[in-house]
XYZ file of C-alpha atoms in Angstrom:
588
model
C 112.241 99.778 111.369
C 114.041 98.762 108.241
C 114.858 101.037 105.259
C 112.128 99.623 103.294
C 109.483 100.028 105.668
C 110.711 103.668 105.837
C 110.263 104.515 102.172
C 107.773 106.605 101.344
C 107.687 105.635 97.632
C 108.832 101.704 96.823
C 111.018 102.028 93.698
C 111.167 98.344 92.902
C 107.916 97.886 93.584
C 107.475 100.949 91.044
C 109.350 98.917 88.715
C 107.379 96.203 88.482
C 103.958 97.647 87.756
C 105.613 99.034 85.097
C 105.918 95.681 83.266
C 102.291 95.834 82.599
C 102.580 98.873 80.627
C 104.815 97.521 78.199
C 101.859 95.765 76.181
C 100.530 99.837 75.977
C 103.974 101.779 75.358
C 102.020 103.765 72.069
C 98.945 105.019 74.683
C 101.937 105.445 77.726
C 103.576 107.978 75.122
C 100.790 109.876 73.885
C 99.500 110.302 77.435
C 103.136 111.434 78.617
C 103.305 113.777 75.303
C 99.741 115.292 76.491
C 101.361 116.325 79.834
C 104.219 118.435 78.210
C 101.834 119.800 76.304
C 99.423 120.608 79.202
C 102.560 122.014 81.247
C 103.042 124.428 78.208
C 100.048 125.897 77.690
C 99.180 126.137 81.327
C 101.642 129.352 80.943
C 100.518 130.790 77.699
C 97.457 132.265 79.235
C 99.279 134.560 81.530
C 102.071 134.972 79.353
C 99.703 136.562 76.551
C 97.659 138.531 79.081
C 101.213 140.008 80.147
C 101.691 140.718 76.586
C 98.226 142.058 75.825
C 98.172 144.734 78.732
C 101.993 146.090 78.695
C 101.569 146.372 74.621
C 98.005 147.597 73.924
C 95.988 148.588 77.359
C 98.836 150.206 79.596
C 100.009 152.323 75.954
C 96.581 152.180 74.806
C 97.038 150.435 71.573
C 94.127 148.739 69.665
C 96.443 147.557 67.337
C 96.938 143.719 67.446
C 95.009 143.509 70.738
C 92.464 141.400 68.885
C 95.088 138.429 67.834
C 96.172 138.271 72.045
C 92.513 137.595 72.664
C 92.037 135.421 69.619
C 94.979 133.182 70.359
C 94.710 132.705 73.627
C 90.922 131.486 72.988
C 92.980 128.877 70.824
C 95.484 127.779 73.389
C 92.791 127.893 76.183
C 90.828 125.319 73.630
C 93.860 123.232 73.061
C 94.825 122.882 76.296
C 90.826 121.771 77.110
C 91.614 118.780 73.902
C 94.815 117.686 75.571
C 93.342 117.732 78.937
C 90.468 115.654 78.110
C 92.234 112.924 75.939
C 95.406 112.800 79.100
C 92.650 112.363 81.639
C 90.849 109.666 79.394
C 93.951 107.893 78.582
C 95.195 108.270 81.495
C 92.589 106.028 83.325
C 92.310 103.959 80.143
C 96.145 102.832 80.692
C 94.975 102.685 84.340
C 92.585 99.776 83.530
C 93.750 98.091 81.383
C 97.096 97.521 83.349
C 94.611 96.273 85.960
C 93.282 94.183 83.929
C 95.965 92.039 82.971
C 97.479 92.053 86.679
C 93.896 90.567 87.794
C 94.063 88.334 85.433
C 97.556 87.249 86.530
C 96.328 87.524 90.073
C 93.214 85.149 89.387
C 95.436 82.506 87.382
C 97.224 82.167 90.308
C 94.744 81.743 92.275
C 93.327 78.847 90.664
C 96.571 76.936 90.959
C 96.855 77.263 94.897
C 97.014 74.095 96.995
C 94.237 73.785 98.705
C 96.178 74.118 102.362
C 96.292 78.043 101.608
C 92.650 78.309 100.964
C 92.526 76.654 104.212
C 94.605 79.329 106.162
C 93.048 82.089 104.268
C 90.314 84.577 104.505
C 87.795 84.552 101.401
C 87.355 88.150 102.689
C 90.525 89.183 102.422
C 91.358 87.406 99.232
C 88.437 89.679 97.352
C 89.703 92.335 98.556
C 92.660 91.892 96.872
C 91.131 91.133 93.675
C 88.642 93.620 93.327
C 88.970 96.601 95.741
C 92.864 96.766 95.873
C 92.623 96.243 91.918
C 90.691 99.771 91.909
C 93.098 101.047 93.950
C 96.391 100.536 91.242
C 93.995 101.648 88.278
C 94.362 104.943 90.153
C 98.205 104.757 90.118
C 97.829 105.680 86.370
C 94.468 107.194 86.178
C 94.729 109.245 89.621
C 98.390 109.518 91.081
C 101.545 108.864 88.938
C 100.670 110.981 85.606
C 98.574 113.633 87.448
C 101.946 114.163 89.652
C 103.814 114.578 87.010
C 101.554 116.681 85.337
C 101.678 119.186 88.217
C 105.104 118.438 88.823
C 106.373 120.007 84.848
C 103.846 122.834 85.158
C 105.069 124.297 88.490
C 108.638 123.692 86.785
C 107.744 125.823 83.584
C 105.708 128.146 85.525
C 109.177 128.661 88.144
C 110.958 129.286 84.485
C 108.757 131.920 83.107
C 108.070 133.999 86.174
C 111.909 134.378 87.014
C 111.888 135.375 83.425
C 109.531 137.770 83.908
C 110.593 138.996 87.285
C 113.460 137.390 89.406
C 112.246 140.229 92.723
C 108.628 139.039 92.659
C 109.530 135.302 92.089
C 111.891 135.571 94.995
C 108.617 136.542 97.274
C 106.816 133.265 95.702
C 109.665 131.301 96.546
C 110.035 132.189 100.108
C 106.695 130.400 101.110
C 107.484 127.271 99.142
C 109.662 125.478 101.626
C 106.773 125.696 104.075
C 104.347 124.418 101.783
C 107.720 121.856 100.656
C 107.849 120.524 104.089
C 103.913 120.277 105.337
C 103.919 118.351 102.308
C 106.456 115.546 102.897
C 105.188 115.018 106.736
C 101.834 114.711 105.034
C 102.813 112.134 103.013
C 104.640 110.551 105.426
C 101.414 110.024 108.081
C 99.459 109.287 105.464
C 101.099 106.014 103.989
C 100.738 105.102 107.537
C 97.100 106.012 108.061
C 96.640 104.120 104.565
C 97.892 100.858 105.622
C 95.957 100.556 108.551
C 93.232 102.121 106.123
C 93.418 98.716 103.889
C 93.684 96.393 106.714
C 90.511 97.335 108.081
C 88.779 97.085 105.111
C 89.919 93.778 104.005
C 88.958 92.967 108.212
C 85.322 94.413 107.224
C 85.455 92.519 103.802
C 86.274 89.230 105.723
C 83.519 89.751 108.138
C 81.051 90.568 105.918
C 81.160 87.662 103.766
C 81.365 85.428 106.192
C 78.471 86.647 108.486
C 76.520 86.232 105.303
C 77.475 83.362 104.079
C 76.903 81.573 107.219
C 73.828 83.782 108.017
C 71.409 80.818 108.069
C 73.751 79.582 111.612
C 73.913 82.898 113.021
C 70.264 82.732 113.049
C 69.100 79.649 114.502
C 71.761 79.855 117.345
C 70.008 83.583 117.447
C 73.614 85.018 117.147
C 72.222 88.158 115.710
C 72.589 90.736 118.834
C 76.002 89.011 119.269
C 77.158 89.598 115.819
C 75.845 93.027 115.624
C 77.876 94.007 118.359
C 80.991 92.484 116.550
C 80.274 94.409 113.495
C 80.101 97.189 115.063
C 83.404 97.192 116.827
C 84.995 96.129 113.556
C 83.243 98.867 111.529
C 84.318 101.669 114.054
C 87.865 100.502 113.496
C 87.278 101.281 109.926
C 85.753 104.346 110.304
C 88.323 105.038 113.042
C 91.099 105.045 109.847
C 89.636 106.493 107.335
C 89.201 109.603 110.119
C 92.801 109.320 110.601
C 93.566 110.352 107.113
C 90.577 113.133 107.041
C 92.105 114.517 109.703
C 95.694 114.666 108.215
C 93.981 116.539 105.052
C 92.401 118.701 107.543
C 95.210 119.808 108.432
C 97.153 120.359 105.596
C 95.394 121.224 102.714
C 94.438 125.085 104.084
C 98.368 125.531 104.078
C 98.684 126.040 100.501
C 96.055 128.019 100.125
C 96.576 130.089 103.334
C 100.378 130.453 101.486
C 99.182 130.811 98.112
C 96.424 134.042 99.632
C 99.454 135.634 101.327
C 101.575 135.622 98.717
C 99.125 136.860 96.134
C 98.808 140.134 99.052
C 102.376 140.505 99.281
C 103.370 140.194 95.834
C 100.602 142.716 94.494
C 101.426 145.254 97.530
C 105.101 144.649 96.158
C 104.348 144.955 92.580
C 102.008 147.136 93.026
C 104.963 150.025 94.762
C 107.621 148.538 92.385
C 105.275 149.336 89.405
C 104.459 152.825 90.558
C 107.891 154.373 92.795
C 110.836 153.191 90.004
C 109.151 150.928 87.466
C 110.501 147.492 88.012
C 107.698 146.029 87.323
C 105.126 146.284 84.734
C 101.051 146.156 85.235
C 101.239 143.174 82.851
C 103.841 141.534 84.819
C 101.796 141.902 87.967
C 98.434 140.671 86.421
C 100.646 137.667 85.223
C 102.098 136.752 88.463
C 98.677 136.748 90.174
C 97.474 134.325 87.866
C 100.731 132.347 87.943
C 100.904 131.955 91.733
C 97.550 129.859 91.868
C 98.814 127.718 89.019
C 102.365 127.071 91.160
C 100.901 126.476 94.641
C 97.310 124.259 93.616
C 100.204 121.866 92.367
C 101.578 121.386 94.879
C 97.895 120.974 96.906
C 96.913 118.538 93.913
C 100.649 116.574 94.242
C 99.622 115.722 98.151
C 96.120 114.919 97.095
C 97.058 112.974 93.895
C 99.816 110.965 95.756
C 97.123 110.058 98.645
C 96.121 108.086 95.637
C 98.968 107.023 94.397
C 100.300 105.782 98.147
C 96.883 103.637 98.443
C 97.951 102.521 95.192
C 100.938 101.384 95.915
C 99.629 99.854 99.350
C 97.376 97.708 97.592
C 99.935 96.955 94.901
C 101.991 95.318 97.395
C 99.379 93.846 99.220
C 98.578 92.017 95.777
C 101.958 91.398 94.275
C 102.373 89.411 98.158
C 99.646 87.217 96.665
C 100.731 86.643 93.479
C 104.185 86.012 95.071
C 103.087 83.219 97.222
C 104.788 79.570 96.242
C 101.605 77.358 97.169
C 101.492 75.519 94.474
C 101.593 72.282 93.613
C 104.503 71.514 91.586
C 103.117 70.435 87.985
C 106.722 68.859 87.071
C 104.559 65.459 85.801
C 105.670 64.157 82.036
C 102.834 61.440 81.802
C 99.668 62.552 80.017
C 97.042 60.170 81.418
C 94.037 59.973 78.152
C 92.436 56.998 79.759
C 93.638 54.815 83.058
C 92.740 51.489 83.511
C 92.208 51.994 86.939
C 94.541 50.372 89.002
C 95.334 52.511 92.624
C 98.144 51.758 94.683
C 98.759 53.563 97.715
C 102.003 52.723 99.178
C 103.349 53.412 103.401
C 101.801 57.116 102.514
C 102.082 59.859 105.673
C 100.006 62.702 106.018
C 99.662 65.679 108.014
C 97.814 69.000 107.452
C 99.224 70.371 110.723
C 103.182 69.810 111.424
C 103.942 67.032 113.842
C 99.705 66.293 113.853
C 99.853 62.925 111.639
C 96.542 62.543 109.800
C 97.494 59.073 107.393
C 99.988 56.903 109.197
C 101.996 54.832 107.079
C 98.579 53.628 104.879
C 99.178 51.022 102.115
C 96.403 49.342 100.045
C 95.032 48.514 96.732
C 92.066 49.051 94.010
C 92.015 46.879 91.073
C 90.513 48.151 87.714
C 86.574 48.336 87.591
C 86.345 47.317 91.543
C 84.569 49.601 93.958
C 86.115 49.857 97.368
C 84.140 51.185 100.529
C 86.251 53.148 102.913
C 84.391 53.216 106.505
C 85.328 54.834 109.581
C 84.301 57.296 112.231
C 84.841 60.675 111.886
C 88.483 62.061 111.356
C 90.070 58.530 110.650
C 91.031 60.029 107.177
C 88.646 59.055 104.690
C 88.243 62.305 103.156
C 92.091 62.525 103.429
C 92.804 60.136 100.581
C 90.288 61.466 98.130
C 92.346 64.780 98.448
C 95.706 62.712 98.283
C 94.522 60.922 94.832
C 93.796 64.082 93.282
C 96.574 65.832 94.733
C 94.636 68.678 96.494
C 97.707 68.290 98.947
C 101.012 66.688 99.047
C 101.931 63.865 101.011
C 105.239 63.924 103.671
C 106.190 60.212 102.386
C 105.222 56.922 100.295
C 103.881 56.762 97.154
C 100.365 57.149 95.183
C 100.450 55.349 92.120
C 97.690 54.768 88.892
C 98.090 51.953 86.708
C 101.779 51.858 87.757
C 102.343 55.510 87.619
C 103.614 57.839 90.718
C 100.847 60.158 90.506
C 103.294 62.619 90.635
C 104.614 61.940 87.159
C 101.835 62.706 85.746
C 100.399 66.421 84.235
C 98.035 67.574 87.384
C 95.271 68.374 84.371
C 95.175 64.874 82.747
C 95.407 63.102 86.465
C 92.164 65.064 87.787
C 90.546 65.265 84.009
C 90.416 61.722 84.545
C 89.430 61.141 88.143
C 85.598 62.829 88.601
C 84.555 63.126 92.236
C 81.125 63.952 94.380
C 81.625 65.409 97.461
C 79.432 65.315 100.225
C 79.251 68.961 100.182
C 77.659 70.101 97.013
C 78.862 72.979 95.414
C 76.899 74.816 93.025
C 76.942 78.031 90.990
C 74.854 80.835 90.826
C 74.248 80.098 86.937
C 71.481 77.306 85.256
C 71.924 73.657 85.865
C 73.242 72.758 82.153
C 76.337 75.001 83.439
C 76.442 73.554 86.651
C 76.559 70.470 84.706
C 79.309 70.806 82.352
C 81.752 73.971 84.247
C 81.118 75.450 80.738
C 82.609 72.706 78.814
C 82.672 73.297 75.613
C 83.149 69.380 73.991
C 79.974 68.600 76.324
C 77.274 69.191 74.763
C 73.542 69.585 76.409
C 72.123 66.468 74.474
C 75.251 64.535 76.145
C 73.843 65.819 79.134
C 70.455 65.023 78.907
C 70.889 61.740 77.776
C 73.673 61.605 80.868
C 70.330 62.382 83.334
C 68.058 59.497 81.441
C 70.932 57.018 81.907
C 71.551 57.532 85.933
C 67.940 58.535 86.409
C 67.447 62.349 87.074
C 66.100 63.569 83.333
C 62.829 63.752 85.004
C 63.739 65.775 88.804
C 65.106 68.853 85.833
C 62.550 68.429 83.158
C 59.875 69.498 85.908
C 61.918 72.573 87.088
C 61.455 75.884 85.562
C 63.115 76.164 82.291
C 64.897 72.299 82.364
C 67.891 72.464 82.067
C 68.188 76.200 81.852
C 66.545 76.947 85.417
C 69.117 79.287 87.763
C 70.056 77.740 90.613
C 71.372 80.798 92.421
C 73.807 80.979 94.313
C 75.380 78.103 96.080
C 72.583 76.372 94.653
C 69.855 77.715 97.061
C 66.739 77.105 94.775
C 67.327 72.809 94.908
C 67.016 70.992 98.032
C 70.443 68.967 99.427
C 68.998 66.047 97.618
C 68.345 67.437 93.803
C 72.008 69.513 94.524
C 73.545 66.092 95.183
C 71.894 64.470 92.005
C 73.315 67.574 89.877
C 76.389 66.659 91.516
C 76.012 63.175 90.419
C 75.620 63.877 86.806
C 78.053 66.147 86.911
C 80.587 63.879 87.372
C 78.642 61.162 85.491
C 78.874 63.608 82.029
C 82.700 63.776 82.312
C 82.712 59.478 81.381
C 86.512 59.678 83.911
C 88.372 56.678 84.320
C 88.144 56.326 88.358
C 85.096 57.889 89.915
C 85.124 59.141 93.883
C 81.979 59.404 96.158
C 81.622 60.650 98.955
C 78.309 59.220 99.452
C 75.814 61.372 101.412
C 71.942 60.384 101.771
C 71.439 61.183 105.990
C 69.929 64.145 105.343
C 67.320 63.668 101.975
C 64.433 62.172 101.523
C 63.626 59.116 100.929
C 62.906 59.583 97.157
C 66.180 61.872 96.834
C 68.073 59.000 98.279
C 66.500 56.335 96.293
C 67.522 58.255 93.386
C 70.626 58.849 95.056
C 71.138 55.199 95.144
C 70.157 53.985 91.773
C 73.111 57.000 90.094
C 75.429 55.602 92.501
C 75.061 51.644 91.116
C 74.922 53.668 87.366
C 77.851 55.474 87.469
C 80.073 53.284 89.740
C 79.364 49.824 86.861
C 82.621 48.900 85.465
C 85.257 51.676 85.813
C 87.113 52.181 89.382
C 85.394 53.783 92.054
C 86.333 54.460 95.662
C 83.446 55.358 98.057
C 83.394 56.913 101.661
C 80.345 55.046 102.382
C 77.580 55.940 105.185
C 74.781 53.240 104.145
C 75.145 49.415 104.373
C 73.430 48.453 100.972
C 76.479 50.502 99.414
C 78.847 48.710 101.598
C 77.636 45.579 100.914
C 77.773 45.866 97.383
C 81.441 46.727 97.320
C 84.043 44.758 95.884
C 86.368 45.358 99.163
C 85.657 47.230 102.276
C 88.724 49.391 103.922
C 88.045 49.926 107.299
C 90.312 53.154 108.775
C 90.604 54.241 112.284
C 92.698 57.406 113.726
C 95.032 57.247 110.267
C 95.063 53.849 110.222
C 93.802 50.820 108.259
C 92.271 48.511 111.081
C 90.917 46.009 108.392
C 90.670 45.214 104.878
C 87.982 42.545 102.946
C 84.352 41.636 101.448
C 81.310 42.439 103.921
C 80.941 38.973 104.782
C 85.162 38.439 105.524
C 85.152 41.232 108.098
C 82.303 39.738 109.999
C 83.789 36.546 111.038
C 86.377 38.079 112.417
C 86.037 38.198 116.637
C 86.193 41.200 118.037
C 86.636 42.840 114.408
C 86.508 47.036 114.308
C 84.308 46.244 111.494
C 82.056 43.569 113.231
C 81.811 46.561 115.951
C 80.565 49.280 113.939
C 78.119 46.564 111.713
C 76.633 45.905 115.168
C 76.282 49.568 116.570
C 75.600 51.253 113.238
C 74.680 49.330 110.268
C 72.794 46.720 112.050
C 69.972 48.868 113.104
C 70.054 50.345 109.325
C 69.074 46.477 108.337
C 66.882 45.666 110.753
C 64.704 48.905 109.787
């Protein structure tokens, strides 16, 4: 195992979450004054009670007795003022550090190529933004400061009793080591336990969201026995960690107590002789040291129970710093702000793979002119889908070139290539939010008028008006509340509302209704009139109307030209699939 695996406590790693606390320095101050002040006054207390007994009780003095009692009511109350603002602060600092790394964390995000969404567990990526997030706050709010809190006080408590008594602080002393060294194995196991801790939750996480997600499957391949079964072996690995680290605290937080009880008994049957046979020790002394030894060994407790925290802390703060770490973007190095393209598409001898050494686009090359709309057909996997992700450069290609109006599209800014380029897949994705949002992402500079008069043009003004609250109506999640059909017309106008310069469709009617797909139909011939429009067509009266038909096959292009070109020739892959597929389409 290397070094850095072996660390208990990641300096660097240390160093870099404290970045984010630069922005707060004045609150980081204050909260690091407080403890000081805390490890101060945690000693008046016995200090004045010393005072109070050996100069007023033990001579039996009234005299000044009063101001003991009286000031340490004061100190007792200050020490309650700086307690509450360090532990407010404290987690204050705590969140708001979090904030800005989630932040950081979800800006990344965004920017990812889609290939690591598609290696990647949504599970385990909300995990790491909202759990693990949780789990840093308490760096600040429940480890780090709260350590170091404990940390001065058992120092300044160490100071005065040797002070007070170097004998009796040598008996307190002699247990420490013990409790010294249960500590540091206990922190050792438990970084352990806590990693496996965090890997079966973000394994639960995972699970979870999936199962439910795909819940509607599950149940009409009546998976539900099966799955239950699954989630239960899962789950009992999760519980089976989180016992791990139970059990570690089981065992060692009765050893400072067990050491702080005997050396309260063997300090007071000490004292107790040393006070009474030669006088080395006063009553006030002894009353002080019985209330000192709880404040010197519940440190040391609280330090193994606050850096618990802080370890899961730092566990999830590498577990998210990983993340943000990742290099998965794609490189925005373009010059060329596209504000309006003509439309002209050139793809050029382009390779693709998603896989290594798997070749998905084999040496491609074709054209769109400006305001033409070209049909790509195909059977499944030939790649369609493949060069709607190329144009908007979900993913990069191994070799050739993608041009737009004469540009590489890799020269120009990634935000003006896809501002421009609007596209409907054939999977609609919707929010849980209303339909006007749905509509325009939140888009400021579109306005809901725009909108509406967006759904009279292609046709669908009428499908919202009668819904719930118009334009307003909640959707729900993934857009549960509209049928396949109305989710692909929201789509539609979606796309329709942004007015882009090249429009992509991936044109899906097999499973609406008839009216849907009417509809459907009659957006499509809307929004596709005069700008450039490719389409990954499934019905023959869109093929037909196409200015040029691109017929693909295994990553390949098998035939290019108008409906009627491709049928005279013999023996055509076209021809083929017009006779098998689109023929029977006609005839019906």
């Amino acid at each position: 195992m290397s070094n850095k695996k072996e660390q208990l406590f990641d300096i660097g790693l240390f160093k870099r979450l404290f970045q984010f606390i630069k922005p707060y320095n004045l609150v980081f101050s204050g909260v690091f004054g407080s403890v000081i002040l805390i490890a101060i006054l945690g000693v008046s207390t016995p200090y004045l009670l010393q005072q109070a007994i050996d100069t007023n009780l033990t001579n039996r003095v009234s005299e000044g007795f009063l101001f003991f009692i009286l000031l340490m009511v004061g100190l007792l109350f200050a020490e309650f003022v700086f307690q509450l603002l360090f532990i407010y602060y404290s987690g204050w600092l705590g969140q708001s550090v979090v904030k800005d790394i989630r932040v950081k964390l979800f800006n990344h995000l965004l920017r990812f190529k889609m290939k690591y969404y598609d290696n990647s567990s949504v599970g385990v990526l909300i995990t790491r933004s909202v759990t693990d997030m949780e789990r840093i706050a308490d760096i600040f709010g429940q480890g780090l400061f709260m350590i170091f809190r404990d940390f001065l006080t058992m120092i300044v408590v160490s100071i005065v009793m040797v002070i007070m008594s170097w004998k009796l602080s040598l008996i307190v002393f002699a247990m420490l080591p013990v409790v010294l060294y249960a500590t540091k194995v206990f922190q050792k196991y438990m970084k352990t336990a806590f990693e496996e801790v965090r890997n079966e939750v973000s394994n639960l996480n995972s699970f979870v969201q999936e199962r439910i997600t795909g819940m509607k499957i599950l149940q009409l391949f009546a998976r539900e026995d099966v799955e239950n079964e699954n989630f239960k072996t899962i789950n009992g690995r999760h519980k089976k960690g989180w016992l791990k680290t139970i059990w570690y605290n089981s065992i060692f937080f009765p050893i400072p107590d067990f050491c702080a009880s005997a050396v309260t008994g063997l300090v007071v049957w000490y004292g107790g002789l040393a006070s009474v046979v030669d006088g080395t020790a006063t009553q006030g002394v002894l009353f002080a040291f019985v209330m000192f030894i709880p404040k010197l060994f519940r440190p040391l407790r609280q330090i193994a129970d606050k850096f618990n925290a802080l370890q899961m802390g730092m566990v999830a703060a590498n577990r998210v710093f990983k993340v943000i770490d990742t290099t998965s973007q794609i490189d925005d190095t373009g010059k060329h702000i596209a504000k309006n393209f003509k439309g002209d598409i050139n793809f050029e001898n382009v390779f693709f793979n998603y896989v290594e050494d798997e070749a998905v686009l084999k040496g491609i090359s074709f054209n769109v002119k400006a305001g033409e709309t070209v049909a790509i057909v195909g059977a499944t996997g030939a790649g369609k889908s493949t060069i709607i992700n190329l144009l908007n450069r979900f993913y990069e290609i191994k070799s050739g070139v993608i041009s737009i109006d004469n540009f590489d599209i890799k020269e120009v800014t990634l935000h003006s290539l896809r501002s421009q380029i609007a596209v409907v897949l054939q999977d609609v994705f919707l929010f849980a939010d209303t339909i006007l949002n749905n509509i325009t992402l939140n888009n400021p500079e579109i306005t809901e008028a725009q909108v509406e008069q967006a759904a009279r043009d292609i046709g669908v003004h009428d499908f919202i008006s009668s819904l719930p609250n118009g334009y307003h109506y909640n959707v729900k999640e993934r857009g549960v509340m509209l049928s396949s059909g109305q989710r692909q017309l929201i789509s539609f106008l979606r796309a329709y509302v942004t007015n882009p310069s090249i429009l992509v469709l991936d044109e899906a009617t097999s499973s609406v209704d008839s009216y849907s797909e009417q509809l459907i139909q009659n957006a499509t011939d809307k929004i596709t009139k005069g700008r450039t429009s490719i389409v990954i067509a499934h019905r023959l009266a869109t093929i037909k109307k196409a200015d040029k038909i691109i017929v693909m096959d295994a990553g390949n292009i098998m035939e290019q030209g108008t409906h009627e070109e491709l049928l005279q020739i013999k023996n055509g892959y076209y021809k083929n699939l017009y006779e098998v597929q689109f023929l029977k389409e006609e005839v019906a």
